[in-house]
CSV table of C-alpha atoms in Angstrom, one decimal:
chain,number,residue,atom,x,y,z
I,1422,UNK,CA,13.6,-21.9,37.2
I,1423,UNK,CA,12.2,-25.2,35.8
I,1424,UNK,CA,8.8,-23.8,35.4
I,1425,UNK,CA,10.0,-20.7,33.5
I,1426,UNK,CA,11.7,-22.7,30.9
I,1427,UNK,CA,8.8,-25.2,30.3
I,1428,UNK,CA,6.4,-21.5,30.2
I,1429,UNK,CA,8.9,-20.1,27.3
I,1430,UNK,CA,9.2,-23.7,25.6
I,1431,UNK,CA,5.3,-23.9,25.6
I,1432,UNK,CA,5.1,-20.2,24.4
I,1433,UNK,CA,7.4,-20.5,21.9
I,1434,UNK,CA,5.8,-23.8,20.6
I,1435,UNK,CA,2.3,-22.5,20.5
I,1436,UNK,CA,3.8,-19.5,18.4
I,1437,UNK,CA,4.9,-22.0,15.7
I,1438,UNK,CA,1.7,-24.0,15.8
I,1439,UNK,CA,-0.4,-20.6,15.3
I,1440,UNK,CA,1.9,-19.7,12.1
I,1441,UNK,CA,2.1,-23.4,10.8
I,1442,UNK,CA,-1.4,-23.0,11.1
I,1443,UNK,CA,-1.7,-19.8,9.7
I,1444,UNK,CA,0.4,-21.2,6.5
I,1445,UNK,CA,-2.1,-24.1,5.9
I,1446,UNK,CA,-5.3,-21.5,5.4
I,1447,UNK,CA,-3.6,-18.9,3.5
I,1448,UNK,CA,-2.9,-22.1,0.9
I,1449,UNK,CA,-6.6,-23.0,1.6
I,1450,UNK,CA,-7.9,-19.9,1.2
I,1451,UNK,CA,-5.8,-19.0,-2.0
I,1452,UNK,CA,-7.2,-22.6,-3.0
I,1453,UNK,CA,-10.2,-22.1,-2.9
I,1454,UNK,CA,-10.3,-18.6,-4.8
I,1455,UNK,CA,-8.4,-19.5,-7.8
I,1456,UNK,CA,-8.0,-23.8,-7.3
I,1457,UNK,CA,-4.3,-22.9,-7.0
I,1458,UNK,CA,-2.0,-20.3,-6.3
I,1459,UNK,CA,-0.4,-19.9,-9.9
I,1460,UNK,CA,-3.7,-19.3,-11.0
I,1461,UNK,CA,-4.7,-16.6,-9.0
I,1462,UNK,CA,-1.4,-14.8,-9.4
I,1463,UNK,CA,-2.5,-14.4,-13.2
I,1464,UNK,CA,-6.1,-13.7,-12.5
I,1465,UNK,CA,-4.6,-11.1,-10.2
I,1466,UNK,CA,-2.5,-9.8,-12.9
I,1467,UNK,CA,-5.2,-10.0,-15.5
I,1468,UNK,CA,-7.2,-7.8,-13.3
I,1469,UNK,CA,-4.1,-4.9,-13.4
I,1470,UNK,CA,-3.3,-5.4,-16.8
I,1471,UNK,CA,-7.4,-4.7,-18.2
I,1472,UNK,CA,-7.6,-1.8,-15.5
I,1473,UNK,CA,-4.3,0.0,-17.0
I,1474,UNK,CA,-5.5,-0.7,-20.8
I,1475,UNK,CA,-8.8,0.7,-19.5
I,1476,UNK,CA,-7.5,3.8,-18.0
I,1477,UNK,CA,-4.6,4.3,-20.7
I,1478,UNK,CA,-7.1,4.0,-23.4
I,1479,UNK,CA,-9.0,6.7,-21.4
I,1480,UNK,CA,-6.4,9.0,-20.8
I,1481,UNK,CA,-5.5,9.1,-24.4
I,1482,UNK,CA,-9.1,9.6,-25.8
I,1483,UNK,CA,-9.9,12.1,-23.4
I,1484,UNK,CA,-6.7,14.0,-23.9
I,1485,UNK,CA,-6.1,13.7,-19.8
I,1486,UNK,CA,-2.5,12.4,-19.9
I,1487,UNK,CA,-1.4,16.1,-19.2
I,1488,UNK,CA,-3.2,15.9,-15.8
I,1489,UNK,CA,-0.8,13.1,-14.6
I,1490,UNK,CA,2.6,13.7,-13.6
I,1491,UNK,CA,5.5,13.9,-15.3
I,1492,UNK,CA,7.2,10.3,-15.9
I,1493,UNK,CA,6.1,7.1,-16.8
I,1494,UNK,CA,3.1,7.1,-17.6
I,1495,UNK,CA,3.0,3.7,-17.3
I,1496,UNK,CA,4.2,3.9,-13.6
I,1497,UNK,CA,1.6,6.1,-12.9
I,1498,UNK,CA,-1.2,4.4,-13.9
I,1499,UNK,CA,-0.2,1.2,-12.2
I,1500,UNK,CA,0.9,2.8,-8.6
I,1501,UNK,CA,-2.9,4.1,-8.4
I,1502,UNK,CA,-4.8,0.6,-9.6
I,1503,UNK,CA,-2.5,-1.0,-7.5
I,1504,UNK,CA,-3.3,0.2,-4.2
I,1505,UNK,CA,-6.9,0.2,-5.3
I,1506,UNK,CA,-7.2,-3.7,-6.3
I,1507,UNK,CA,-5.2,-4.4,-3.2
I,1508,UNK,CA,-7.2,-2.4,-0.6
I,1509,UNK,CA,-10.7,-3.7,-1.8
I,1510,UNK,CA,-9.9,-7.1,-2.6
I,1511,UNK,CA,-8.6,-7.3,1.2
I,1512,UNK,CA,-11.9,-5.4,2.3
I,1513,UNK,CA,-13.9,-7.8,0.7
I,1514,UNK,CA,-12.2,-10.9,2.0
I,1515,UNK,CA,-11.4,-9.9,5.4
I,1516,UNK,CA,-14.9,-9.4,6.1
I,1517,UNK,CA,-15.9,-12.7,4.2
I,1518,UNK,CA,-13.7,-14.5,6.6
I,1519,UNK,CA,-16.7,-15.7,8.7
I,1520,UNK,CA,-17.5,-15.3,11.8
I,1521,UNK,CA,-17.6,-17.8,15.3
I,1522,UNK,CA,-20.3,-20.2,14.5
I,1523,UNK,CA,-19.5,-21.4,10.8
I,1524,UNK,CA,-19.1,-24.6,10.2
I,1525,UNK,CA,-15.2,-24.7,10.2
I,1526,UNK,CA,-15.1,-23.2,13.1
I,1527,UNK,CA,-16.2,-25.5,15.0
I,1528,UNK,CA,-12.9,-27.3,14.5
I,1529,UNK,CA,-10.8,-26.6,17.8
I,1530,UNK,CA,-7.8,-25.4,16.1
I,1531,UNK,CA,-9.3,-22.6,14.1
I,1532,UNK,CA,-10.2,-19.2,14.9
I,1533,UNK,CA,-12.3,-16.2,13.6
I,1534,UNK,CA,-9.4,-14.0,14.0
I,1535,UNK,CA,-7.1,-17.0,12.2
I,1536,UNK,CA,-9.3,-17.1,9.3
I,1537,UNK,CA,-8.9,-12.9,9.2
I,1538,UNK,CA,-5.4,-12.9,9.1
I,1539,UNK,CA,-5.0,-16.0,6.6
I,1540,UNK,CA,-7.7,-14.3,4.1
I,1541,UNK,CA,-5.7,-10.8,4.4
I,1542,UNK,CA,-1.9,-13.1,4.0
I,1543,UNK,CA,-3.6,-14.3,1.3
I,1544,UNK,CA,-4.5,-11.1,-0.2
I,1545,UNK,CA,-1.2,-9.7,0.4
I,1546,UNK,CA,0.8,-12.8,-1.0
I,1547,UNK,CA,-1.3,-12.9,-4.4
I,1548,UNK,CA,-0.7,-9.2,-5.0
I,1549,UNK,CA,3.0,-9.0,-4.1
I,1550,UNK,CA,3.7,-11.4,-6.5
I,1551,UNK,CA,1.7,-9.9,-9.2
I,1552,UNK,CA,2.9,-7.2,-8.8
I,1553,UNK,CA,6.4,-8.2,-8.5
I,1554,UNK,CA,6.2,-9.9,-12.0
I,1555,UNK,CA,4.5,-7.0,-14.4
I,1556,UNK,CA,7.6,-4.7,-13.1
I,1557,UNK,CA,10.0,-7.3,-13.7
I,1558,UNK,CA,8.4,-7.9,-17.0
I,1559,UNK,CA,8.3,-3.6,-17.6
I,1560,UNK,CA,11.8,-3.8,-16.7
I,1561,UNK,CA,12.9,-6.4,-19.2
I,1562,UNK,CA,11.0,-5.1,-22.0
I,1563,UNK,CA,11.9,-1.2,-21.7
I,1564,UNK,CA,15.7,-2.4,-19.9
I,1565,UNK,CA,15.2,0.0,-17.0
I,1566,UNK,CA,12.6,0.7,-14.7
I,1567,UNK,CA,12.0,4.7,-13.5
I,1568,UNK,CA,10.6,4.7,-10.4
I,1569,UNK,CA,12.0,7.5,-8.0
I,1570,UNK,CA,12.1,5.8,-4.3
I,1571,UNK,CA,11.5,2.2,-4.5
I,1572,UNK,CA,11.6,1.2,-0.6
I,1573,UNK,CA,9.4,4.7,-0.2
I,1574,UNK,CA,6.5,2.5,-1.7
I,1575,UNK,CA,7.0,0.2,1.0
I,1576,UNK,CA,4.9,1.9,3.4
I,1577,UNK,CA,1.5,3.4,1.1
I,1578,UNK,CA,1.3,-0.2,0.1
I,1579,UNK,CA,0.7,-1.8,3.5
I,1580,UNK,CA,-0.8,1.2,4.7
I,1581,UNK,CA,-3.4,0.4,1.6
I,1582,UNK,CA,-3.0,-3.1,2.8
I,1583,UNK,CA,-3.5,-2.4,6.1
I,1584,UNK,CA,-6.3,0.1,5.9
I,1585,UNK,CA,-8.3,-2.7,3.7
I,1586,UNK,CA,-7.9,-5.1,6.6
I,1587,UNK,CA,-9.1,-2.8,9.7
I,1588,UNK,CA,-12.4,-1.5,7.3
I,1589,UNK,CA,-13.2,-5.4,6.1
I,1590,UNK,CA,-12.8,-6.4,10.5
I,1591,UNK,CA,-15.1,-4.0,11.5
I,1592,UNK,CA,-18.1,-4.9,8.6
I,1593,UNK,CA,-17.1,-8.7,9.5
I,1594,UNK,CA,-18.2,-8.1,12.7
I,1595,UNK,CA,-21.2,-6.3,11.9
I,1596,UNK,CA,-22.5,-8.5,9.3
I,1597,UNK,CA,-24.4,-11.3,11.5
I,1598,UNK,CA,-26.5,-8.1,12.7
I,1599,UNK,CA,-26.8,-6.4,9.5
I,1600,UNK,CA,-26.2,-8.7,6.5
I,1601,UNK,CA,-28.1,-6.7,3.7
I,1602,UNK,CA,-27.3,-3.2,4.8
I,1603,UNK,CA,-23.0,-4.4,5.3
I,1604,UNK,CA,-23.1,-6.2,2.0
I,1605,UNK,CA,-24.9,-2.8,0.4
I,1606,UNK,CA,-22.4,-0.3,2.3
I,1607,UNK,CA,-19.1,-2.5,1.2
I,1608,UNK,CA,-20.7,-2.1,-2.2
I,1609,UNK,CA,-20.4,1.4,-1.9
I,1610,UNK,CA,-17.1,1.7,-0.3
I,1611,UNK,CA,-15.5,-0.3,-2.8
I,1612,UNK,CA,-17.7,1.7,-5.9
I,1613,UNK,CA,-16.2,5.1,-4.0
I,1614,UNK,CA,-13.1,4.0,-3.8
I,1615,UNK,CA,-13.1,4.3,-7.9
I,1616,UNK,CA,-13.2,7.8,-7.2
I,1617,UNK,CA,-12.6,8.8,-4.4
I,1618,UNK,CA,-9.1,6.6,-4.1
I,1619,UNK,CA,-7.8,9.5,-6.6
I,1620,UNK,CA,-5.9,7.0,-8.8
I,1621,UNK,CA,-7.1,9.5,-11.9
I,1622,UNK,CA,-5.6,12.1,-10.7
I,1623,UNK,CA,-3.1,13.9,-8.3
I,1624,UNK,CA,-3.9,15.3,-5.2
I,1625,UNK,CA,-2.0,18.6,-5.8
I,1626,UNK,CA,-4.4,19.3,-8.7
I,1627,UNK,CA,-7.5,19.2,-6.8
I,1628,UNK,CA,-8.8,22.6,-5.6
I,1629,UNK,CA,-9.0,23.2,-2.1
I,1630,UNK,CA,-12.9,23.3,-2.1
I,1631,UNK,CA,-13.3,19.9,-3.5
I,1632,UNK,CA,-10.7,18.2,-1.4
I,1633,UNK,CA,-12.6,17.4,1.6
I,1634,UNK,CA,-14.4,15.0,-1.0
I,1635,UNK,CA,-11.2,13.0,-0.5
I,1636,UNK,CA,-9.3,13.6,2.2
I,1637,UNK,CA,-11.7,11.6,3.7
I,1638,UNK,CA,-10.7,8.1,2.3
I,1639,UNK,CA,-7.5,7.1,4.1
I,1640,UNK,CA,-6.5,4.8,0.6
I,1641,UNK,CA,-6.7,8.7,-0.9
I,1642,UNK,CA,-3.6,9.4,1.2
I,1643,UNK,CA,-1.4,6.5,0.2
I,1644,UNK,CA,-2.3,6.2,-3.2
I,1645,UNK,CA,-1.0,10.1,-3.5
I,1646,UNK,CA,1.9,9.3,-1.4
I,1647,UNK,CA,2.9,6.4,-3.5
I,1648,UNK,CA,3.5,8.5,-6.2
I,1649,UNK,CA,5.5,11.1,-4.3
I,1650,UNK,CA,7.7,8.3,-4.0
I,1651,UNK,CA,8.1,6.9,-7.5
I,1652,UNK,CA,8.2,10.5,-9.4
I,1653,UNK,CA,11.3,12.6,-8.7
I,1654,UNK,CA,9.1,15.4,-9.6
I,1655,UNK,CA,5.9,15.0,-7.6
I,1656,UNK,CA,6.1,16.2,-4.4
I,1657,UNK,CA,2.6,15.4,-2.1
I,1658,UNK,CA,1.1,18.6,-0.5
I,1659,UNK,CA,-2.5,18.0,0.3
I,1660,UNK,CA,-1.7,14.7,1.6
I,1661,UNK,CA,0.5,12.7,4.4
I,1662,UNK,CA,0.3,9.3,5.9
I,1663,UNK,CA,-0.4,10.5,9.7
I,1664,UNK,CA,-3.8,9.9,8.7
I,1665,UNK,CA,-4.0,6.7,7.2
I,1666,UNK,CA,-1.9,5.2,10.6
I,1667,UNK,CA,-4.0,6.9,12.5
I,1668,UNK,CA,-6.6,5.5,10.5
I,1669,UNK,CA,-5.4,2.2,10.5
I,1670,UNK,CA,-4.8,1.9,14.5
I,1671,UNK,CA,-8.3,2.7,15.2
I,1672,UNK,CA,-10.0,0.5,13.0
I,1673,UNK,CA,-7.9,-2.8,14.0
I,1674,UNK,CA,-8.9,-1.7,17.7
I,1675,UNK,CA,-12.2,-1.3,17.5
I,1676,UNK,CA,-12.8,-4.5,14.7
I,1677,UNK,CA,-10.4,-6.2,17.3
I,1678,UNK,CA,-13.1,-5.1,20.1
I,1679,UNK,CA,-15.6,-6.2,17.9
I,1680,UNK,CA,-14.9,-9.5,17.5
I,1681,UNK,CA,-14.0,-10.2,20.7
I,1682,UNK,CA,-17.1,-9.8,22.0
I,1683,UNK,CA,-18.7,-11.4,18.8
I,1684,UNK,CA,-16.7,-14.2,19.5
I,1685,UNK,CA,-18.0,-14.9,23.1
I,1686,UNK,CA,-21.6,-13.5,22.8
I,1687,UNK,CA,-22.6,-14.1,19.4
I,1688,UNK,CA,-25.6,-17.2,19.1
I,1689,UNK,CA,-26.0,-19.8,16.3
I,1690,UNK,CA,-29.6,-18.2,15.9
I,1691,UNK,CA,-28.2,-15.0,15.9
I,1692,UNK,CA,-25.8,-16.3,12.8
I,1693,UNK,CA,-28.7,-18.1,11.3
I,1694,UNK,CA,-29.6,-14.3,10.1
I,1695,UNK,CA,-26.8,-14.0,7.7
């Protein structure tokens, strides 16, 4: 009985040493991106704000505003970048994170799969809040704020979120092999993503034969599904989010996999590649 107790004490103490521990490198991490974290809240929202002017200047000289859906324009424009910053800025930093033989990991406490889930935390945090503050500025300069299903966004933006993470594990742990070629193929995902994410357009207006072109891209599917939630009058056909779970389980497993094995079998000469 005595054992048991000091076995759950121990547990439960370790648990709160791995988050305290978690805490201190999602404040390093975000430190180091941005020297502080009220700085790269607004570099975050600087990035949203030029996309939408980009995109709304666009859509107005191109006379596509009647291909989005019927709303706030506004809304619509910002539920697409969104997704889009989010997902490849955690790509791109989850699979920076480093691997078993850099130099800070050979401090006892840290981890390759700490660093991971600190750089994603960190991703997650910055955007939350950025987020957070352009609709509560939208909301005080227009006094309202029309979005359809709030809590239904919930779930497309850590699916984004999550997506981002699983993709960014499983190049992580391919890049002490491969450095050039998984520094040229996140290129490409991220430069597909532009297109392929469908945050121009709707899903429902693509034609059947083209739509394999995106069904593909699991950020595709949440992007499409975050709209369904925030117009009352959009209603998702072509897409569901079965297949970015899906999506998402695999990934983490086999990046998971991965770096497990990286951890134990990967060599410093091995590393020296990268």
């Amino acid at each position: 009985m005595m054992q048991r107790t000091r076995r759950n004490t121990s547990t439960v103490a370790a648990l709160f040493t791995f988050l305290e521990l978690v805490f201190h490198t999602v404040v390093r991490n975000i430190r180091n991106q941005s020297g502080n974290a009220a700085l790269g809240i607004v570099v975050v929202i600087g990035r949203i704000l030029i996309m939408v002017a980009i995109f709304f200047v666009m859509f107005e000289l191109l006379g596509l505003r009647s291909l989005a859906v019927r709303g706030d324009f506004l809304i619509y424009l910002i539920s697409g970048i969104f997704l889009f910053l989010l997902h490849n800025a955690t790509m791109s930093a989850v699979m920076s994170a480093g691997n078993p033989v850099i130099p800070m990991m050979l401090h006892a406490p840290m981890t390759t799969m700490l660093n991971v889930v600190a750089a994603a935390l960190a991703q997650l945090y910055l955007h939350t809040v950025a987020v957070v503050l352009i609709f509560i500025f939208i909301y005080m300069y227009r006094g309202g704020l029309d979005i359809h299903d709030p809590s239904g966004l919930i779930a497309p933006f850590l699916l984004a979120w999550g997506v981002g993470i699983g993709i960014g594990l499983n190049l992580m742990a391919l890049r002490p092999f491969f450095p050039q070629l998984m520094n040229i193929f996140s290129l490409i995902l991220r430069r597909s993503n532009m297109i392929t994410s469908g945050k121009m357009f709707l899903a429902n207006s693509i034609p059947g034969s083209l739509l394999i072109y995106f069904s593909w891209n699991p950020l595709f599917h949440c992007i499409d599904q975050a709209r369904g939630a925030a117009f009352v009058n959009y209603f998702p056909r072509n897409t569901s989010l079965d297949y970015p779970i899906k999506f998402l389980v695999i990934s983490l497993v086999m990046g998971m996999m991965a770096e497990f094995w990286l951890r134990k079998n990967l060599s410093q000469s091995t590393s020296a590649r990268k």
